[in-house]
PDB file of C-alpha atoms in Angstrom:
ATOM      1  CA  MET A   1     -32.660 -35.600  19.886  1.00 47.00           C
ATOM      2  CA  ARG A   2     -34.194 -37.111  17.175  1.00 41.00           C
ATOM      3  CA  ARG A   3     -36.426 -34.341  16.685  1.00 41.00           C
ATOM      4  CA  ALA A   4     -33.461 -31.546  16.679  1.00 45.00           C
ATOM      5  CA  LEU A   5     -30.826 -33.059  15.134  1.00 44.00           C
ATOM      6  CA  VAL A   6     -33.183 -33.207  11.538  1.00 42.00           C
ATOM      7  CA  SER A   7     -32.645 -29.189  12.174  1.00 46.00           C
ATOM      8  CA  LEU A   8     -29.054 -29.316  12.060  1.00 48.00           C
ATOM      9  CA  CYS A   9     -29.516 -30.612   8.108  1.00 43.00           C
ATOM     10  CA  VAL A  10     -31.478 -26.974   7.640  1.00 42.00           C
ATOM     11  CA  VAL A  11     -29.629 -24.716   9.909  1.00 42.00           C
ATOM     12  CA  VAL A  12     -25.261 -26.228  10.039  1.00 52.00           C
ATOM     13  CA  ALA A  13     -26.203 -24.767   6.527  1.00 50.00           C
ATOM     14  CA  VAL A  14     -22.995 -26.887   4.725  1.00 47.00           C
ATOM     15  CA  VAL A  15     -23.936 -25.803   1.307  1.00 46.00           C
ATOM     16  CA  THR A  16     -24.128 -22.802   1.592  1.00 45.00           C
ATOM     17  CA  THR A  17     -22.543 -21.407   3.742  1.00 45.00           C
ATOM     18  CA  GLY A  18     -19.068 -22.578   2.800  1.00 41.00           C
ATOM     19  CA  CYS A  19     -18.075 -25.139   5.161  1.00 39.00           C
ATOM     20  CA  GLY A  20     -18.016 -27.728   2.622  1.00 36.00           C
ATOM     21  CA  GLY A  21     -14.671 -28.417   0.167  1.00 35.00           C
ATOM     22  CA  ASP A  22     -12.215 -28.057   2.694  1.00 35.00           C
ATOM     23  CA  GLY A  23     -12.083 -31.915   3.843  1.00 34.00           C
ATOM     24  CA  GLY A  24     -14.607 -34.680   4.265  1.00 34.00           C
ATOM     25  CA  ASP A  25     -14.204 -37.525   5.831  1.00 35.00           C
ATOM     26  CA  SER A  26     -14.108 -41.192   4.986  1.00 35.00           C
ATOM     27  CA  GLY A  27     -16.986 -42.161   7.430  1.00 38.00           C
ATOM     28  CA  ASP A  28     -15.021 -43.740  10.233  1.00 36.00           C
ATOM     29  CA  GLY A  29     -14.831 -39.976  11.404  1.00 37.00           C
ATOM     30  CA  ARG A  30     -10.889 -39.640  10.258  1.00 37.00           C
ATOM     31  CA  THR A  31     -10.903 -36.740   7.475  1.00 38.00           C
ATOM     32  CA  ARG A  32      -9.890 -36.686   4.048  1.00 41.00           C
ATOM     33  CA  GLN A  33      -9.155 -34.211   1.044  1.00 45.00           C
ATOM     34  CA  ASP A  34     -11.717 -34.576  -1.245  1.00 47.00           C
ATOM     35  CA  PRO A  35      -9.922 -34.284  -4.679  1.00 47.00           C
ATOM     36  CA  ARG A  36     -12.402 -32.182  -6.064  1.00 55.00           C
ATOM     37  CA  PRO A  37     -13.776 -29.993  -3.674  1.00 60.00           C
ATOM     38  CA  TYR A  38     -16.313 -27.036  -3.965  1.00 65.00           C
ATOM     39  CA  PRO A  39     -15.811 -23.800  -4.666  1.00 77.00           C
ATOM     40  CA  ARG A  40     -16.122 -21.771  -1.443  1.00 85.00           C
ATOM     41  CA  ALA A  41     -19.747 -20.296  -0.490  1.00 86.00           C
ATOM     42  CA  LEU A  42     -20.707 -17.182   0.733  1.00 94.00           C
ATOM     43  CA  THR A  43     -21.170 -16.104   3.882  1.00 95.00           C
ATOM     44  CA  TRP A  44     -23.619 -15.269   6.360  1.00 95.00           C
ATOM     45  CA  ARG A  45     -22.194 -11.178   6.131  1.00 96.00           C
ATOM     46  CA  GLN A  46     -21.487 -11.684   1.955  1.00 97.00           C
ATOM     47  CA  GLU A  47     -24.829 -13.103   1.016  1.00 97.00           C
ATOM     48  CA  LEU A  48     -26.136 -10.261   3.087  1.00 97.00           C
ATOM     49  CA  HIS A  49     -24.569  -8.018   1.583  1.00 97.00           C
ATOM     50  CA  VAL A  50     -25.524  -9.164  -1.421  1.00 98.00           C
ATOM     51  CA  ALA A  51     -29.060  -8.750  -0.573  1.00 97.00           C
ATOM     52  CA  ASP A  52     -28.794  -5.177   0.200  1.00 98.00           C
ATOM     53  CA  ALA A  53     -27.228  -4.994  -3.211  1.00 98.00           C
ATOM     54  CA  GLN A  54     -30.614  -5.645  -4.601  1.00 98.00           C
ATOM     55  CA  GLN A  55     -31.794  -3.485  -2.799  1.00 97.00           C
ATOM     56  CA  ARG A  56     -29.376  -0.565  -3.751  1.00 98.00           C
ATOM     57  CA  LEU A  57     -30.046  -2.003  -7.514  1.00 98.00           C
ATOM     58  CA  THR A  58     -34.640  -2.002  -7.167  1.00 98.00           C
ATOM     59  CA  LYS A  59     -34.858   1.367  -5.400  1.00 98.00           C
ATOM     60  CA  GLN A  60     -32.466   2.810  -8.369  1.00 98.00           C
ATOM     61  CA  CYS A  61     -35.228   0.721 -10.916  1.00 98.00           C
ATOM     62  CA  MET A  62     -38.152   1.928  -8.946  1.00 98.00           C
ATOM     63  CA  SER A  63     -36.870   5.295  -9.197  1.00 98.00           C
ATOM     64  CA  ARG A  64     -36.555   5.178 -12.978  1.00 97.00           C
ATOM     65  CA  GLN A  65     -39.980   3.899 -13.370  1.00 96.00           C
ATOM     66  CA  GLY A  66     -41.255   7.500 -10.939  1.00 97.00           C
ATOM     67  CA  PHE A  67     -41.815   5.566  -7.632  1.00 98.00           C
ATOM     68  CA  THR A  68     -40.972   5.342  -4.328  1.00 97.00           C
ATOM     69  CA  TYR A  69     -38.788   2.388  -2.920  1.00 97.00           C
ATOM     70  CA  ARG A  70     -37.318   1.962   0.897  1.00 95.00           C
ATOM     71  CA  GLU A  71     -34.641  -0.009   1.318  1.00 94.00           C
ATOM     72  CA  ASP A  72     -34.902  -2.322   4.543  1.00 89.00           C
ATOM     73  CA  ARG A  73     -31.108  -2.030   6.514  1.00 88.00           C
ATOM     74  CA  GLY A  74     -33.430  -1.965  10.220  1.00 88.00           C
ATOM     75  CA  LEU A  75     -31.024  -4.036  11.357  1.00 93.00           C
ATOM     76  CA  THR A  76     -27.103  -3.598  12.882  1.00 94.00           C
ATOM     77  CA  LEU A  77     -24.108  -5.754  10.403  1.00 95.00           C
ATOM     78  CA  ARG A  78     -23.910  -7.039  14.398  1.00 96.00           C
ATOM     79  CA  GLU A  79     -27.652  -7.557  15.056  1.00 96.00           C
ATOM     80  CA  SER A  80     -28.223  -9.500  11.206  1.00 95.00           C
ATOM     81  CA  ARG A  81     -25.498 -12.945  12.142  1.00 94.00           C
ATOM     82  CA  PRO A  82     -28.317 -15.721  12.370  1.00 93.00           C
ATOM     83  CA  VAL A  83     -28.416 -18.253  15.098  1.00 91.00           C
ATOM     84  CA  ARG A  84     -27.934 -21.569  13.957  1.00 89.00           C
ATOM     85  CA  TYR A  85     -28.406 -24.854  15.445  1.00 88.00           C
ATOM     86  CA  VAL A  86     -24.689 -24.963  16.761  1.00 93.00           C
ATOM     87  CA  GLN A  87     -24.334 -21.281  18.058  1.00 93.00           C
ATOM     88  CA  ASP A  88     -20.515 -21.055  19.342  1.00 95.00           C
ATOM     89  CA  ASP A  89     -19.946 -16.912  19.716  1.00 96.00           C
ATOM     90  CA  VAL A  90     -20.496 -17.027  23.674  1.00 97.00           C
ATOM     91  CA  ASP A  91     -19.274 -12.474  23.634  1.00 97.00           C
ATOM     92  CA  TRP A  92     -22.596 -12.849  20.873  1.00 97.00           C
ATOM     93  CA  ALA A  93     -24.459 -14.743  23.070  1.00 97.00           C
ATOM     94  CA  ARG A  94     -23.632 -12.310  26.105  1.00 97.00           C
ATOM     95  CA  THR A  95     -24.767  -9.105  23.738  1.00 97.00           C
ATOM     96  CA  TYR A  96     -27.913 -10.729  22.317  1.00 97.00           C
ATOM     97  CA  GLY A  97     -28.416 -14.224  24.400  1.00 97.00           C
ATOM     98  CA  TYR A  98     -30.438 -16.569  20.920  1.00 96.00           C
ATOM     99  CA  GLY A  99     -31.228 -12.900  19.373  1.00 96.00           C
ATOM    100  CA  GLY A 100     -34.836 -12.897  21.365  1.00 94.00           C
ATOM    101  CA  ARG A 101     -34.755  -8.624  21.025  1.00 95.00           C
ATOM    102  CA  ILE A 102     -33.556  -8.855  17.665  1.00 95.00           C
ATOM    103  CA  GLU A 103     -36.935 -11.434  15.709  1.00 93.00           C
ATOM    104  CA  ALA A 104     -39.151  -8.564  18.183  1.00 92.00           C
ATOM    105  CA  LYS A 105     -37.109  -5.771  16.714  1.00 91.00           C
ATOM    106  CA  SER A 106     -36.477  -7.044  12.920  1.00 91.00           C
ATOM    107  CA  LEU A 107     -41.139  -7.992  13.086  1.00 89.00           C
ATOM    108  CA  ARG A 108     -41.774  -4.482  13.803  1.00 88.00           C
ATOM    109  CA  VAL A 109     -39.503  -3.027  11.179  1.00 85.00           C
ATOM    110  CA  HIS A 110     -41.179  -5.469   8.642  1.00 85.00           C
ATOM    111  CA  GLU A 111     -45.241  -4.386  10.023  1.00 86.00           C
ATOM    112  CA  ARG A 112     -44.047  -0.731   9.718  1.00 86.00           C
ATOM    113  CA  ASN A 113     -42.604  -0.913   5.900  1.00 90.00           C
ATOM    114  CA  PRO A 114     -42.664   1.998   4.406  1.00 94.00           C
ATOM    115  CA  ASN A 115     -43.273   0.143   0.811  1.00 95.00           C
ATOM    116  CA  GLY A 116     -46.447  -1.328   2.247  1.00 94.00           C
ATOM    117  CA  THR A 117     -47.369   1.849   3.972  1.00 94.00           C
ATOM    118  CA  TYR A 118     -46.903   3.643  -0.100  1.00 96.00           C
ATOM    119  CA  ARG A 119     -48.137   1.164  -1.998  1.00 96.00           C
ATOM    120  CA  ARG A 120     -51.595   1.689  -0.062  1.00 95.00           C
ATOM    121  CA  ASN A 121     -51.849   5.336  -0.313  1.00 96.00           C
ATOM    122  CA  LEU A 122     -51.389   5.408  -4.183  1.00 97.00           C
ATOM    123  CA  SER A 123     -54.236   4.536  -6.281  1.00 97.00           C
ATOM    124  CA  PRO A 124     -55.877   2.124  -7.880  1.00 96.00           C
ATOM    125  CA  SER A 125     -54.445   2.403 -10.932  1.00 96.00           C
ATOM    126  CA  ARG A 126     -51.094   4.294  -9.387  1.00 97.00           C
ATOM    127  CA  ARG A 127     -50.798  -0.097  -7.610  1.00 96.00           C
ATOM    128  CA  VAL A 128     -51.607  -1.818 -10.098  1.00 96.00           C
ATOM    129  CA  ALA A 129     -48.562  -0.235 -12.006  1.00 97.00           C
ATOM    130  CA  PHE A 130     -46.819  -0.246  -9.243  1.00 97.00           C
ATOM    131  CA  ASP A 131     -46.352  -3.814  -8.833  1.00 96.00           C
ATOM    132  CA  THR A 132     -46.038  -4.738 -12.600  1.00 96.00           C
ATOM    133  CA  ALA A 133     -42.607  -2.603 -11.711  1.00 97.00           C
ATOM    134  CA  LEU A 134     -41.242  -3.652  -8.323  1.00 97.00           C
ATOM    135  CA  ASP A 135     -42.319  -7.404 -10.148  1.00 95.00           C
ATOM    136  CA  GLY A 136     -44.251  -8.193 -12.972  1.00 95.00           C
ATOM    137  CA  GLY A 137     -47.174  -8.038 -12.075  1.00 90.00           C
ATOM    138  CA  ASP A 138     -49.598 -10.140 -13.963  1.00 87.00           C
ATOM    139  CA  ARG A 139     -47.268 -10.304 -16.894  1.00 85.00           C
ATOM    140  CA  ALA A 140     -44.720 -11.503 -14.398  1.00 93.00           C
ATOM    141  CA  ARG A 141     -42.706 -14.944 -15.384  1.00 93.00           C
ATOM    142  CA  MET A 142     -42.958 -17.906 -13.770  1.00 95.00           C
ATOM    143  CA  LEU A 143     -39.728 -19.992 -12.785  1.00 96.00           C
ATOM    144  CA  THR A 144     -39.719 -23.488 -11.711  1.00 95.00           C
ATOM    145  CA  ALA A 145     -36.686 -25.495 -10.193  1.00 96.00           C
ATOM    146  CA  PRO A 146     -36.634 -29.578  -8.894  1.00 95.00           C
ATOM    147  CA  LEU A 147     -36.725 -30.790  -5.704  1.00 96.00           C
ATOM    148  CA  PRO A 148     -33.995 -32.750  -4.864  1.00 95.00           C
ATOM    149  CA  GLY A 149     -36.372 -34.630  -2.806  1.00 92.00           C
ATOM    150  CA  GLY A 150     -39.382 -34.655  -5.058  1.00 93.00           C
ATOM    151  CA  GLY A 151     -41.399 -32.340  -6.543  1.00 95.00           C
ATOM    152  CA  GLU A 152     -41.308 -28.974  -7.787  1.00 95.00           C
ATOM    153  CA  THR A 153     -41.193 -24.820  -6.705  1.00 96.00           C
ATOM    154  CA  ARG A 154     -41.808 -21.747  -8.295  1.00 95.00           C
ATOM    155  CA  LYS A 155     -41.446 -18.245  -8.024  1.00 95.00           C
ATOM    156  CA  ARG A 156     -42.724 -15.016  -9.951  1.00 93.00           C
ATOM    157  CA  VAL A 157     -40.370 -12.667 -11.292  1.00 94.00           C
ATOM    158  CA  GLY A 158     -40.192  -9.736 -13.466  1.00 96.00           C
ATOM    159  CA  GLY A 159     -40.259  -6.082 -12.829  1.00 97.00           C
ATOM    160  CA  CYS A 160     -37.142  -4.244 -11.286  1.00 97.00           C
ATOM    161  CA  THR A 161     -36.898  -7.487  -9.131  1.00 96.00           C
ATOM    162  CA  GLU A 162     -35.777  -9.677 -12.053  1.00 97.00           C
ATOM    163  CA  GLN A 163     -33.792  -6.254 -13.069  1.00 97.00           C
ATOM    164  CA  ALA A 164     -31.530  -6.652  -9.907  1.00 98.00           C
ATOM    165  CA  GLU A 165     -31.154 -10.094 -10.238  1.00 97.00           C
ATOM    166  CA  ARG A 166     -30.311 -10.723 -13.536  1.00 97.00           C
ATOM    167  CA  ALA A 167     -27.444  -7.394 -12.477  1.00 98.00           C
ATOM    168  CA  LEU A 168     -26.288  -9.691  -9.449  1.00 98.00           C
ATOM    169  CA  TYR A 169     -26.251 -13.658 -10.489  1.00 97.00           C
ATOM    170  CA  GLY A 170     -26.883 -13.297 -14.446  1.00 96.00           C
ATOM    171  CA  ASP A 171     -29.679 -15.055 -14.788  1.00 94.00           C
ATOM    172  CA  PRO A 172     -32.839 -15.507 -12.335  1.00 95.00           C
ATOM    173  CA  ALA A 173     -34.482 -18.767 -13.816  1.00 96.00           C
ATOM    174  CA  GLU A 174     -29.915 -20.784 -13.742  1.00 97.00           C
ATOM    175  CA  TRP A 175     -29.878 -19.191 -10.019  1.00 97.00           C
ATOM    176  CA  TYR A 176     -32.829 -19.849  -8.315  1.00 97.00           C
ATOM    177  CA  ARG A 177     -33.254 -23.605  -9.754  1.00 97.00           C
ATOM    178  CA  THR A 178     -29.273 -24.347  -8.529  1.00 97.00           C
ATOM    179  CA  GLY A 179     -30.320 -22.804  -5.271  1.00 96.00           C
ATOM    180  CA  LYS A 180     -33.297 -24.442  -4.078  1.00 97.00           C
ATOM    181  CA  ILE A 181     -31.102 -27.879  -5.420  1.00 96.00           C
ATOM    182  CA  ALA A 182     -28.401 -26.873  -3.516  1.00 95.00           C
ATOM    183  CA  THR A 183     -30.573 -26.064  -0.591  1.00 94.00           C
ATOM    184  CA  GLY A 184     -32.631 -28.726  -0.649  1.00 95.00           C
ATOM    185  CA  LEU A 185     -30.052 -31.711  -0.285  1.00 96.00           C
ATOM    186  CA  ASN A 186     -30.394 -32.053   3.541  1.00 93.00           C
ATOM    187  CA  ALA A 187     -33.725 -33.694   2.333  1.00 95.00           C
ATOM    188  CA  LEU A 188     -31.441 -36.515   0.827  1.00 96.00           C
ATOM    189  CA  TYR A 189     -29.325 -36.782   4.080  1.00 95.00           C
ATOM    190  CA  GLY A 190     -31.444 -35.513   6.889  1.00 91.00           C
ATOM    191  CA  LYS A 191     -32.187 -38.860   8.894  1.00 91.00           C
ATOM    192  CA  GLU A 192     -28.884 -40.732   8.002  1.00 94.00           C
ATOM    193  CA  LEU A 193     -27.281 -37.086   9.520  1.00 93.00           C
ATOM    194  CA  MET A 194     -29.882 -37.718  12.364  1.00 88.00           C
ATOM    195  CA  LYS A 195     -28.554 -40.696  13.413  1.00 92.00           C
ATOM    196  CA  ASP A 196     -25.146 -40.367  12.621  1.00 96.00           C
ATOM    197  CA  ARG A 197     -23.024 -41.836  15.747  1.00 97.00           C
ATOM    198  CA  HIS A 198     -20.220 -39.201  15.947  1.00 97.00           C
ATOM    199  CA  LEU A 199     -23.042 -36.528  15.692  1.00 96.00           C
ATOM    200  CA  THR A 200     -25.035 -37.755  18.205  1.00 96.00           C
ATOM    201  CA  ALA A 201     -22.174 -38.268  21.022  1.00 97.00           C
ATOM    202  CA  ALA A 202     -21.392 -35.053  20.099  1.00 97.00           C
ATOM    203  CA  VAL A 203     -23.838 -33.707  20.867  1.00 97.00           C
ATOM    204  CA  ARG A 204     -24.597 -35.378  24.058  1.00 97.00           C
ATOM    205  CA  ALA A 205     -21.187 -34.464  25.179  1.00 98.00           C
ATOM    206  CA  TRP A 206     -22.683 -30.629  24.720  1.00 98.00           C
ATOM    207  CA  SER A 207     -25.660 -31.837  27.058  1.00 98.00           C
ATOM    208  CA  ARG A 208     -23.399 -33.547  29.816  1.00 98.00           C
ATOM    209  CA  CYS A 209     -22.232 -30.021  29.615  1.00 98.00           C
ATOM    210  CA  MET A 210     -24.842 -28.059  29.849  1.00 98.00           C
ATOM    211  CA  LYS A 211     -25.867 -29.826  32.639  1.00 97.00           C
ATOM    212  CA  ARG A 212     -23.133 -29.295  34.429  1.00 97.00           C
ATOM    213  CA  ALA A 213     -23.342 -25.688  34.320  1.00 97.00           C
ATOM    214  CA  GLY A 214     -26.789 -26.331  35.777  1.00 96.00           C
ATOM    215  CA  ARG A 215     -28.880 -26.434  33.015  1.00 96.00           C
ATOM    216  CA  PRO A 216     -29.712 -30.132  31.836  1.00 96.00           C
ATOM    217  CA  TYR A 217     -31.139 -29.302  28.826  1.00 97.00           C
ATOM    218  CA  GLU A 218     -31.113 -32.688  25.501  1.00 96.00           C
ATOM    219  CA  ASP A 219     -29.804 -30.333  23.234  1.00 95.00           C
ATOM    220  CA  PRO A 220     -29.331 -27.047  22.136  1.00 95.00           C
ATOM    221  CA  GLN A 221     -33.318 -26.618  20.664  1.00 94.00           C
ATOM    222  CA  ALA A 222     -34.627 -28.009  23.704  1.00 96.00           C
ATOM    223  CA  ALA A 223     -32.615 -25.105  25.153  1.00 97.00           C
ATOM    224  CA  ARG A 224     -33.578 -22.676  23.143  1.00 96.00           C
ATOM    225  CA  GLU A 225     -37.477 -23.859  23.531  1.00 96.00           C
ATOM    226  CA  ALA A 226     -37.547 -23.611  27.079  1.00 96.00           C
ATOM    227  CA  VAL A 227     -36.101 -20.307  27.179  1.00 96.00           C
ATOM    228  CA  ARG A 228     -39.216 -18.636  24.653  1.00 94.00           C
ATOM    229  CA  VAL A 229     -41.543 -20.134  27.091  1.00 96.00           C
ATOM    230  CA  ASP A 230     -39.442 -18.713  29.936  1.00 94.00           C
ATOM    231  CA  THR A 231     -40.146 -15.241  28.312  1.00 94.00           C
ATOM    232  CA  SER A 232     -44.230 -16.012  27.742  1.00 92.00           C
ATOM    233  CA  ARG A 233     -44.153 -16.728  30.811  1.00 93.00           C
ATOM    234  CA  LEU A 234     -42.833 -13.994  32.287  1.00 93.00           C
ATOM    235  CA  GLY A 235     -44.308 -11.756  29.643  1.00 91.00           C
ATOM    236  CA  ALA A 236     -43.751  -8.558  29.442  1.00 91.00           C
ATOM    237  CA  ALA A 237     -43.696  -6.970  32.822  1.00 93.00           C
ATOM    238  CA  ARG A 238     -40.684  -9.117  33.047  1.00 94.00           C
ATOM    239  CA  ALA A 239     -39.289  -8.885  30.215  1.00 94.00           C
ATOM    240  CA  ASP A 240     -35.492  -7.540  31.268  1.00 95.00           C
ATOM    241  CA  GLU A 241     -35.366 -10.596  33.973  1.00 96.00           C
ATOM    242  CA  ALA A 242     -36.698 -12.721  31.012  1.00 95.00           C
ATOM    243  CA  PHE A 243     -34.352 -11.360  28.283  1.00 96.00           C
ATOM    244  CA  ALA A 244     -31.327 -11.451  31.562  1.00 96.00           C
ATOM    245  CA  ALA A 245     -32.205 -15.488  31.712  1.00 96.00           C
ATOM    246  CA  GLU A 246     -31.976 -15.714  28.237  1.00 97.00           C
ATOM    247  CA  ARG A 247     -28.189 -13.958  27.675  1.00 97.00           C
ATOM    248  CA  GLU A 248     -27.272 -16.866  30.897  1.00 97.00           C
ATOM    249  CA  THR A 249     -29.154 -19.625  28.735  1.00 97.00           C
ATOM    250  CA  ALA A 250     -27.443 -18.547  25.454  1.00 98.00           C
ATOM    251  CA  VAL A 251     -23.853 -17.839  26.849  1.00 98.00           C
ATOM    252  CA  ALA A 252     -23.354 -21.053  28.614  1.00 98.00           C
ATOM    253  CA  ASP A 253     -25.099 -23.287  25.245  1.00 98.00           C
ATOM    254  CA  ALA A 254     -22.871 -21.545  23.150  1.00 98.00           C
ATOM    255  CA  THR A 255     -19.806 -22.242  25.623  1.00 98.00           C
ATOM    256  CA  CYS A 256     -20.119 -26.002  25.900  1.00 98.00           C
ATOM    257  CA  ALA A 257     -21.082 -25.614  22.362  1.00 98.00           C
ATOM    258  CA  ARG A 258     -16.905 -24.513  22.175  1.00 97.00           C
ATOM    259  CA  GLU A 259     -15.741 -27.496  24.936  1.00 97.00           C
ATOM    260  CA  THR A 260     -17.083 -30.627  22.978  1.00 97.00           C
ATOM    261  CA  SER A 261     -16.297 -29.048  19.222  1.00 97.00           C
ATOM    262  CA  LEU A 262     -19.595 -28.969  18.572  1.00 97.00           C
ATOM    263  CA  ARG A 263     -20.137 -27.278  15.387  1.00 95.00           C
ATOM    264  CA  THR A 264     -16.700 -29.162  14.279  1.00 96.00           C
ATOM    265  CA  VAL A 265     -18.229 -32.145  14.566  1.00 97.00           C
ATOM    266  CA  ALA A 266     -21.726 -31.034  12.862  1.00 95.00           C
ATOM    267  CA  THR A 267     -19.887 -29.151   9.618  1.00 93.00           C
ATOM    268  CA  ALA A 268     -17.915 -32.961   8.887  1.00 95.00           C
ATOM    269  CA  ARG A 269     -20.623 -34.744   8.910  1.00 95.00           C
ATOM    270  CA  GLU A 270     -22.719 -33.223   7.178  1.00 93.00           C
ATOM    271  CA  THR A 271     -20.003 -32.329   4.571  1.00 92.00           C
ATOM    272  CA  TYR A 272     -19.265 -36.026   4.503  1.00 94.00           C
ATOM    273  CA  TYR A 273     -23.159 -37.066   3.073  1.00 95.00           C
ATOM    274  CA  LEU A 274     -22.816 -33.677   0.612  1.00 92.00           C
ATOM    275  CA  ASP A 275     -19.636 -35.022  -0.770  1.00 92.00           C
ATOM    276  CA  ARG A 276     -21.456 -38.171  -1.743  1.00 94.00           C
ATOM    277  CA  LEU A 277     -23.866 -36.995  -3.293  1.00 95.00           C
ATOM    278  CA  ARG A 278     -21.129 -34.737  -5.855  1.00 92.00           C
ATOM    279  CA  ASP A 279     -21.508 -37.020  -8.891  1.00 93.00           C
ATOM    280  CA  ARG A 280     -26.098 -36.147  -9.387  1.00 95.00           C
ATOM    281  CA  PHE A 281     -25.693 -32.398  -7.772  1.00 95.00           C
ATOM    282  CA  GLY A 282     -22.001 -31.546  -7.954  1.00 94.00           C
ATOM    283  CA  LYS A 283     -22.233 -29.376 -11.402  1.00 95.00           C
ATOM    284  CA  ASP A 284     -25.429 -27.191  -9.981  1.00 96.00           C
ATOM    285  CA  ILE A 285     -23.117 -26.627  -6.047  1.00 95.00           C
ATOM    286  CA  ASP A 286     -21.066 -25.611  -8.474  1.00 95.00           C
ATOM    287  CA  THR A 287     -22.844 -23.136 -10.486  1.00 96.00           C
ATOM    288  CA  TYR A 288     -25.402 -21.915  -7.357  1.00 96.00           C
ATOM    289  CA  ARG A 289     -21.250 -20.945  -5.407  1.00 95.00           C
ATOM    290  CA  HIS A 290     -20.010 -19.719  -8.660  1.00 95.00           C
ATOM    291  CA  LEU A 291     -23.047 -17.624  -9.577  1.00 96.00           C
ATOM    292  CA  GLY A 292     -23.074 -16.498  -5.761  1.00 96.00           C
ATOM    293  CA  GLN A 293     -19.424 -15.567  -5.782  1.00 96.00           C
ATOM    294  CA  ARG A 294     -20.136 -13.481  -8.265  1.00 96.00           C
ATOM    295  CA  ALA A 295     -23.174 -11.267  -7.297  1.00 97.00           C
ATOM    296  CA  TYR A 296     -20.732 -10.720  -4.651  1.00 97.00           C
ATOM    297  CA  ASP A 297     -17.923  -9.499  -6.573  1.00 97.00           C
ATOM    298  CA  ARG A 298     -20.895  -6.823  -7.830  1.00 98.00           C
ATOM    299  CA  ALA A 299     -22.561  -6.262  -4.670  1.00 98.00           C
ATOM    300  CA  VAL A 300     -19.370  -4.522  -2.850  1.00 97.00           C
ATOM    301  CA  ARG A 301     -19.224  -2.410  -5.862  1.00 97.00           C
ATOM    302  CA  ILE A 302     -23.040  -1.080  -5.413  1.00 98.00           C
ATOM    303  CA  VAL A 303     -23.885  -1.009  -1.425  1.00 97.00           C
ATOM    304  CA  PRO A 304     -21.593  -0.862   1.104  1.00 96.00           C
ATOM    305  CA  GLU A 305     -21.490  -3.122   4.452  1.00 95.00           C
ATOM    306  CA  ARG A 306     -23.992  -2.532   6.698  1.00 93.00           C
ATOM    307  CA  GLY A 307     -22.705  -0.978   9.988  1.00 87.00           C
TER     308      GLY A 307
END
């Protein structure tokens, strides 16, 4: 259970999915109102919409530079739904399981990336020009951002990529810096969350529910790993059988998550630990979320939501 609970820090995603700020916890399980709630963060659908708008802006910019650039919209909106540690959407699980076939589809889309093919077919000089137009090439500037757990991270930005980010977020450097801080805070409370008695009790309740359903797994991650092993063992010849088993396990997982309120507990506990960091990182989280909302407000005017 210890290994899997660490995953909650990054897949419950209170910092980035807007669960925080609607209330917290006093530490003994009682709910309290935060007098300084965080701005609501983007949902995964909104984040996807922003990403699609960034691709559209990049495409338009590359066209002005004389290059072809294809947008990646290979997955439908429903297929793009992230599968987090706590998956309690029973209808989605009944259709997609844990998303195994979606992952395979996404991999095929990326392997056939038309932009990579287009770039490879350019002459050497045009290839350099393409890279420079897309992300600044060798002339790209370096952005740096501190990580809450120590150290820093960097990325190069320039060209049409930077122009698209600037059109959406305003300042790419500020978006990058605050984003790395906001999404990296789990490094500071992960061990405590892992041992949190409210959370471990909820996971044990989920496990008992799964056992009654004939699937004796310790935690959601163990269930998914077992599905992956079975899928690999059955191979391509028995892919339909493997997918049917994946869906059955995923439906039981989601049903038990709902029956035990696992998502509610996990979100509340991560919110509690996040709230304790407000004095140190509240301004960065607020800025990150405000920039994200600004980008979404602009994105809806640039590109329609995926079907």
